Amino acid sequence: MANLPHCDFVPSKYEGPSKEEVQKLRGEYLTPALMTYYKDPIMIVDGHMQYLFDETGKRYLDSIAGIVTISAGHCHPRVMKAVNEQNSRLQHTTTIYLHPNIATFAEKLTSTLPDGLDVVYFTNSGSEANDLAILMARAYTKNYDVIALRNAYHGGSQGAMGLTAHSNWKYSVPHGFGILHAATPNRYRGHFGYDDPESGEKYAQDVQDLIQRGSSGGIAGFIAEPIQGVGGIIEMPPNYLQDAYKYVRGAGGICIADEVQTGFGRTGENFWGFENNNVIPDMVVMAKGIGNGCPLGAVVTTKEIAQSMTEAIHFNTFGGNPVSCAQGLASLEVILEDDMQGNAKRLGNKLIGGLDDLQAKFECIGDVRGKGLMVGIELIEDKDKTPATKLTNDILETCKDMGLLVGKGGFYGNVLRITPPMCLTEEDIDFMLEVLDEVFAKETK
Ligand code: PMP
């Protein structure tokens, strides 16, 4: 049986309400729309770097990172020092007064992006950031239609839900006016497969077709995740974004990269997901990993596009809050100083290599894909690629029992998602692969 790598951290004794009491309170006082993982949900009360601890002190390797949000590590000491200092000095004023944190963080953040992407708007979440991105695209271009991709997830606010294209996350209410959805460039399940070297160009034709035959001909923008996260780790094929961006700009639109999951070095090869696709967007949307666990989002764009927002005052009470910015800045410094991007690349390659070996061993592994520490394993029942949704849940459960927390995604919930904090080590990857090997053997015998 695989053993978790050694860890010196000892969590404090938990003295709060029992798990059963918490479950009861949650059932009574919280929305029934909340979901939990596992038949017997776990309660997590401590976190240290790549590890989580339940109320009994049981340790888990976190391979979900709070849905791709813990970038530098849970309660990373350097991040905590900065945020605790800020917390005890000043928590909130809004942007009506000057404060150094918002300004220094904006400068540091833009230094990671190509020249031209120099103006930052801070928000509190990815949904808010996407709403703002679409508002800006429309204000700047004076066009209305926006193209997003099917199978995308861009958030759950009224506006962002319109961009999202998964019935699982959409309510039957009016939302997201003027949003058109182009085909998902999914090479595992779509019309053009991995064996087609021109799949990217072919999928991008659908964007052009939508502009010409589905819109007024002039569009405000195009938004895409460089790797669809919630949608099940769907990478954009080579040349797809290049062609799509060309068509969009030809129709007067701006190009928006939703880097909420792919940013901050997670994909290893580059700091930003769009860089893996050889494109430069006009606007970049960030959240999750930017704050390493605090409510923080941002839209970064050009000075020219940002100017369009001066027609009215745009105000966000908590956007750019001194505490969130202290946390964002410290997280970014840690990610850069500790070369977490390099770690994501090295360990991501090792992980994907190990998963390829598992794919050769277990027929239920239909596809292994992703980049760096953003990896998906699509599980199937047969040669027709029937989604193995139940098996995915069983694997998730057994991994948890063995101390490994894994995520899931994809429309059918049949894609295991591995997106750990980027501070994990080679020993953690060995553990992860050993657990998966044992669990696949057990669940498929
Ligand atoms: N964009 C992407 C790519 C996401 O994955 C998410 C959240 N899963 C969002 C936007 C929305 O972010 P938030 O939940 O912070 O509103």
Short mmCIF file of C-alpha atoms in Angstrom, two decimals, residues 96-369:
data_model
loop_
_atom_site.label_atom_id
_atom_site.label_comp_id
_atom_site.label_asym_id
_atom_site.label_seq_id
_atom_site.Cartn_x
_atom_site.Cartn_y
_atom_site.Cartn_z
CA ILE A 96 -11.22 56.17 -2.91
CA TYR A 97 -7.90 56.52 -1.01
CA LEU A 98 -4.46 55.54 -2.18
CA HIS A 99 -2.90 52.38 -0.80
CA PRO A 100 0.44 50.88 -1.84
CA ASN A 101 -0.72 47.24 -2.12
CA ILE A 102 -3.08 47.61 -5.07
CA ALA A 103 -0.51 49.69 -6.96
CA THR A 104 2.54 47.50 -6.32
CA PHE A 105 0.60 44.31 -7.01
CA ALA A 106 -0.75 45.68 -10.31
CA GLU A 107 2.80 46.58 -11.38
CA LYS A 108 4.16 43.14 -10.48
CA LEU A 109 1.25 41.33 -12.12
CA THR A 110 1.62 43.15 -15.42
CA SER A 111 5.37 42.41 -15.42
CA THR A 112 4.44 38.74 -16.03
CA LEU A 113 2.45 39.62 -19.16
CA PRO A 114 3.49 40.72 -22.66
CA ASP A 115 4.01 44.47 -23.16
CA GLY A 116 0.76 46.25 -23.84
CA LEU A 117 -1.26 44.28 -21.33
CA ASP A 118 -0.66 46.88 -18.64
CA VAL A 119 -3.92 47.93 -17.01
CA VAL A 120 -5.47 45.94 -14.17
CA TYR A 121 -9.00 45.90 -12.77
CA PHE A 122 -9.28 43.89 -9.57
CA THR A 123 -12.42 41.94 -8.68
CA ASN A 124 -13.31 39.33 -6.05
CA SER A 125 -13.97 36.33 -8.25
CA GLY A 126 -13.58 34.88 -11.70
CA SER A 127 -17.27 35.33 -12.54
CA GLU A 128 -17.07 39.02 -11.74
CA ALA A 129 -13.90 39.36 -13.76
CA ASN A 130 -15.55 37.70 -16.77
CA ASP A 131 -18.61 39.95 -16.46
CA LEU A 132 -16.29 42.94 -16.49
CA ALA A 133 -14.31 41.60 -19.46
CA ILE A 134 -17.48 41.30 -21.54
CA LEU A 135 -18.65 44.75 -20.47
CA MET A 136 -15.30 46.21 -21.52
CA ALA A 137 -15.28 44.33 -24.82
CA ARG A 138 -18.70 45.77 -25.66
CA ALA A 139 -17.88 49.26 -24.41
CA TYR A 140 -14.68 49.33 -26.46
CA THR A 141 -15.86 47.78 -29.72
CA LYS A 142 -19.45 49.11 -29.59
CA ASN A 143 -20.42 45.66 -30.83
CA TYR A 144 -22.71 43.32 -28.97
CA ASP A 145 -22.25 39.67 -29.89
CA VAL A 146 -19.71 37.65 -27.96
CA ILE A 147 -18.43 34.20 -28.89
CA ALA A 148 -17.61 31.64 -26.23
CA LEU A 149 -17.03 27.91 -26.62
CA ARG A 150 -19.37 25.06 -25.89
CA ASN A 151 -18.24 23.01 -22.90
CA ALA A 152 -16.71 26.16 -21.39
CA TYR A 153 -17.04 27.24 -17.79
CA HIS A 154 -16.67 30.96 -17.13
CA GLY A 155 -18.67 31.38 -13.92
CA GLY A 156 -22.10 31.39 -12.37
CA SER A 157 -23.11 35.06 -12.22
CA GLN A 158 -25.92 36.14 -14.50
CA GLY A 159 -23.47 37.33 -17.17
CA ALA A 160 -20.84 34.63 -16.78
CA MET A 161 -23.48 31.89 -16.78
CA GLY A 162 -24.32 33.02 -20.29
CA LEU A 163 -20.72 32.35 -21.33
CA THR A 164 -20.70 28.99 -19.56
CA ALA A 165 -21.90 26.22 -21.85
CA HIS A 166 -22.74 23.20 -19.72
CA SER A 167 -26.35 22.43 -18.90
CA ASN A 168 -25.16 21.15 -15.50
CA TRP A 169 -24.37 24.72 -14.47
CA LYS A 170 -27.09 26.67 -16.26
CA TYR A 171 -30.55 27.54 -15.01
CA SER A 172 -33.48 27.95 -17.32
CA VAL A 173 -33.70 31.73 -16.88
CA PRO A 174 -32.79 34.57 -19.22
CA HIS A 175 -29.04 35.11 -19.01
CA GLY A 176 -26.06 36.14 -21.06
CA PHE A 177 -27.77 37.97 -23.92
CA GLY A 178 -25.79 38.16 -27.14
CA ILE A 179 -23.60 35.14 -26.41
CA LEU A 180 -22.98 32.64 -29.21
CA HIS A 181 -21.23 29.32 -28.63
CA ALA A 182 -18.79 27.81 -31.10
CA ALA A 183 -17.90 24.11 -31.28
CA THR A 184 -15.56 22.69 -28.63
CA PRO A 185 -12.24 21.76 -30.19
CA ASN A 186 -12.27 18.41 -28.38
CA ARG A 187 -9.91 16.07 -30.21
CA TYR A 188 -10.93 13.04 -28.14
CA ARG A 189 -14.67 13.25 -28.80
CA GLY A 190 -15.14 15.88 -31.51
CA HIS A 191 -15.28 15.68 -35.31
CA PHE A 192 -11.55 16.17 -35.82
CA GLY A 193 -9.29 13.91 -33.77
CA TYR A 194 -5.68 13.83 -32.56
CA ASP A 195 -4.75 12.10 -35.81
CA ASP A 196 -5.80 15.14 -37.84
CA PRO A 197 -2.86 17.58 -38.01
CA GLU A 198 -5.22 20.34 -39.15
CA SER A 199 -7.85 19.87 -36.46
CA GLY A 200 -7.08 23.32 -34.99
CA GLU A 201 -7.69 25.12 -38.27
CA LYS A 202 -10.85 23.06 -38.87
CA TYR A 203 -12.37 23.76 -35.47
CA ALA A 204 -11.53 27.46 -35.85
CA GLN A 205 -13.63 27.51 -39.05
CA ASP A 206 -16.65 27.17 -36.81
CA VAL A 207 -15.80 30.50 -35.17
CA GLN A 208 -15.67 32.10 -38.60
CA ASP A 209 -18.94 30.43 -39.56
CA LEU A 210 -20.61 31.68 -36.40
CA ILE A 211 -19.42 35.23 -37.12
CA GLN A 212 -20.72 35.08 -40.68
CA ARG A 213 -23.90 33.08 -40.20
CA GLY A 214 -24.77 33.41 -36.52
CA SER A 215 -23.99 37.01 -35.64
CA SER A 216 -24.49 40.49 -37.06
CA GLY A 217 -21.06 40.13 -38.64
CA GLY A 218 -19.38 42.46 -36.16
CA ILE A 219 -18.56 41.02 -32.77
CA ALA A 220 -17.45 42.43 -29.43
CA GLY A 221 -15.17 39.58 -28.47
CA PHE A 222 -14.21 35.96 -28.19
CA ILE A 223 -13.47 34.27 -24.89
CA ALA A 224 -11.80 30.91 -24.35
CA GLU A 225 -9.87 29.04 -21.70
CA PRO A 226 -6.47 27.95 -23.12
CA ILE A 227 -7.28 24.58 -21.52
CA GLN A 228 -10.92 24.03 -20.55
CA GLY A 229 -10.81 23.13 -16.88
CA VAL A 230 -14.28 22.30 -15.58
CA GLY A 231 -15.05 20.95 -19.07
CA GLY A 232 -12.57 18.11 -18.45
CA ILE A 233 -9.08 19.42 -19.33
CA ILE A 234 -9.64 20.07 -23.03
CA GLU A 235 -6.53 21.57 -24.61
CA MET A 236 -6.90 23.88 -27.57
CA PRO A 237 -5.39 22.12 -30.63
CA PRO A 238 -2.34 23.66 -32.36
CA ASN A 239 -3.25 26.74 -34.43
CA TYR A 240 -6.83 26.82 -33.13
CA LEU A 241 -6.53 30.01 -31.11
CA GLN A 242 -4.30 31.60 -33.72
CA ASP A 243 -6.95 31.16 -36.40
CA ALA A 244 -9.89 31.95 -34.12
CA TYR A 245 -8.20 35.19 -32.95
CA LYS A 246 -7.61 36.15 -36.60
CA TYR A 247 -11.28 35.69 -37.50
CA VAL A 248 -12.46 37.52 -34.37
CA ARG A 249 -10.19 40.50 -34.94
CA GLY A 250 -11.30 40.56 -38.58
CA ALA A 251 -14.86 41.02 -37.32
CA GLY A 252 -13.87 43.89 -35.02
CA GLY A 253 -13.79 41.84 -31.83
CA ILE A 254 -11.23 41.57 -29.08
CA CYS A 255 -9.75 38.29 -27.83
CA ILE A 256 -10.07 37.32 -24.19
CA ALA A 257 -8.12 34.54 -22.49
CA ASP A 258 -9.80 33.13 -19.39
CA GLU A 259 -6.70 32.16 -17.40
CA VAL A 260 -8.61 31.51 -14.18
CA GLN A 261 -7.28 27.92 -14.09
CA THR A 262 -4.37 27.97 -16.54
CA GLY A 263 -2.48 31.00 -15.25
CA PHE A 264 0.41 31.55 -12.84
CA GLY A 265 2.74 28.90 -14.20
CA ARG A 266 0.40 25.95 -13.75
CA THR A 267 0.84 24.68 -17.30
CA GLY A 268 4.62 24.54 -16.77
CA GLU A 269 5.94 25.42 -20.19
CA ASN A 270 4.86 29.05 -19.87
CA PHE A 271 3.53 31.34 -17.17
CA TRP A 272 0.27 31.93 -19.05
CA GLY A 273 -1.78 29.35 -20.91
CA PHE A 274 -2.18 31.53 -24.00
CA GLU A 275 1.61 31.50 -24.45
CA ASN A 276 1.44 27.75 -25.11
CA ASN A 277 -0.80 28.59 -28.07
CA ASN A 278 1.37 31.34 -29.58
CA VAL A 279 -1.25 34.05 -29.32
CA ILE A 280 -1.45 37.30 -27.41
CA PRO A 281 -4.93 38.19 -26.20
CA ASP A 282 -6.26 41.71 -25.77
CA MET A 283 -7.56 40.89 -22.33
CA VAL A 284 -6.64 38.32 -19.68
CA VAL A 285 -9.04 37.17 -16.98
CA MET A 286 -7.59 35.80 -13.73
CA ALA A 287 -8.89 34.44 -10.43
CA LYS A 288 -8.33 31.30 -8.32
CA GLY A 289 -4.51 30.85 -8.36
CA ILE A 290 -3.93 34.61 -8.31
CA GLY A 291 -4.91 34.71 -4.63
CA ASN A 292 -3.75 31.27 -3.43
CA GLY A 293 -7.05 30.92 -1.56
CA CYS A 294 -8.37 34.45 -1.00
CA PRO A 295 -11.27 35.99 -2.96
CA LEU A 296 -9.41 37.78 -5.72
CA GLY A 297 -9.85 38.14 -9.47
CA ALA A 298 -8.55 40.51 -12.10
CA VAL A 299 -8.91 41.61 -15.69
CA VAL A 300 -5.79 42.87 -17.40
CA THR A 301 -6.02 44.70 -20.70
CA THR A 302 -4.48 47.41 -22.84
CA LYS A 303 -4.54 51.11 -22.00
CA GLU A 304 -6.67 51.77 -25.07
CA ILE A 305 -9.35 49.22 -24.19
CA ALA A 306 -9.34 50.25 -20.52
CA GLN A 307 -10.03 53.82 -21.58
CA SER A 308 -13.49 52.78 -22.76
CA MET A 309 -14.51 52.25 -19.13
CA THR A 310 -14.04 55.91 -18.24
CA GLU A 311 -17.44 56.81 -19.72
CA ALA A 312 -18.87 56.05 -16.28
CA ILE A 313 -17.40 55.27 -12.86
CA HIS A 314 -16.66 51.61 -12.37
CA PHE A 315 -16.56 50.79 -8.70
CA ASN A 316 -16.10 47.53 -6.84
CA THR A 317 -16.20 47.78 -3.03
CA PHE A 318 -13.70 45.00 -2.32
CA GLY A 319 -11.82 44.94 -5.63
CA GLY A 320 -8.16 45.67 -4.88
CA ASN A 321 -8.67 45.34 -1.14
CA PRO A 322 -5.35 45.78 0.79
CA VAL A 323 -5.56 42.30 2.35
CA SER A 324 -6.38 40.50 -0.92
CA CYS A 325 -3.64 42.43 -2.71
CA ALA A 326 -1.12 41.59 0.04
CA GLN A 327 -2.04 37.94 -0.43
CA GLY A 328 -1.94 38.17 -4.23
CA LEU A 329 1.41 39.94 -4.27
CA ALA A 330 3.02 37.55 -1.78
CA SER A 331 1.66 34.53 -3.68
CA LEU A 332 3.02 35.85 -6.96
CA GLU A 333 6.42 36.51 -5.37
CA VAL A 334 6.56 32.99 -3.96
CA ILE A 335 5.49 31.45 -7.29
CA LEU A 336 8.24 33.39 -9.09
CA GLU A 337 11.00 33.10 -6.47
CA ASP A 338 10.49 29.37 -5.93
CA ASP A 339 10.17 28.72 -9.67
CA MET A 340 6.87 26.93 -9.27
CA GLN A 341 6.39 27.11 -13.02
CA GLY A 342 9.57 25.03 -13.40
CA ASN A 343 8.23 22.61 -10.79
CA ALA A 344 4.92 22.38 -12.66
CA LYS A 345 6.78 21.58 -15.86
CA ARG A 346 9.14 18.98 -14.38
CA LEU A 347 6.58 17.25 -12.19
CA GLY A 348 3.83 17.57 -14.79
CA ASN A 349 6.00 15.71 -17.29
CA LYS A 350 6.71 13.00 -14.73
CA LEU A 351 3.00 12.74 -13.88
CA ILE A 352 1.85 12.57 -17.50
CA GLY A 353 4.58 10.00 -18.28
CA GLY A 354 3.38 7.85 -15.37
CA LEU A 355 -0.24 8.22 -16.43
CA ASP A 356 0.63 7.21 -20.00
CA ASP A 357 2.06 3.98 -18.52
CA LEU A 358 -1.18 3.45 -16.60
CA GLN A 359 -3.16 4.04 -19.79
CA ALA A 360 -1.22 1.24 -21.46
CA LYS A 361 -2.14 -1.01 -18.52
CA PHE A 362 -5.81 -0.16 -17.95
CA GLU A 363 -8.30 -0.14 -20.85
CA CYS A 364 -10.67 2.16 -18.99
CA ILE A 365 -8.22 5.04 -19.39
CA GLY A 366 -9.34 6.47 -22.71
CA ASP A 367 -7.25 9.62 -22.74
CA VAL A 368 -4.52 11.31 -20.71
CA ARG A 369 -4.13 15.00 -21.48
#
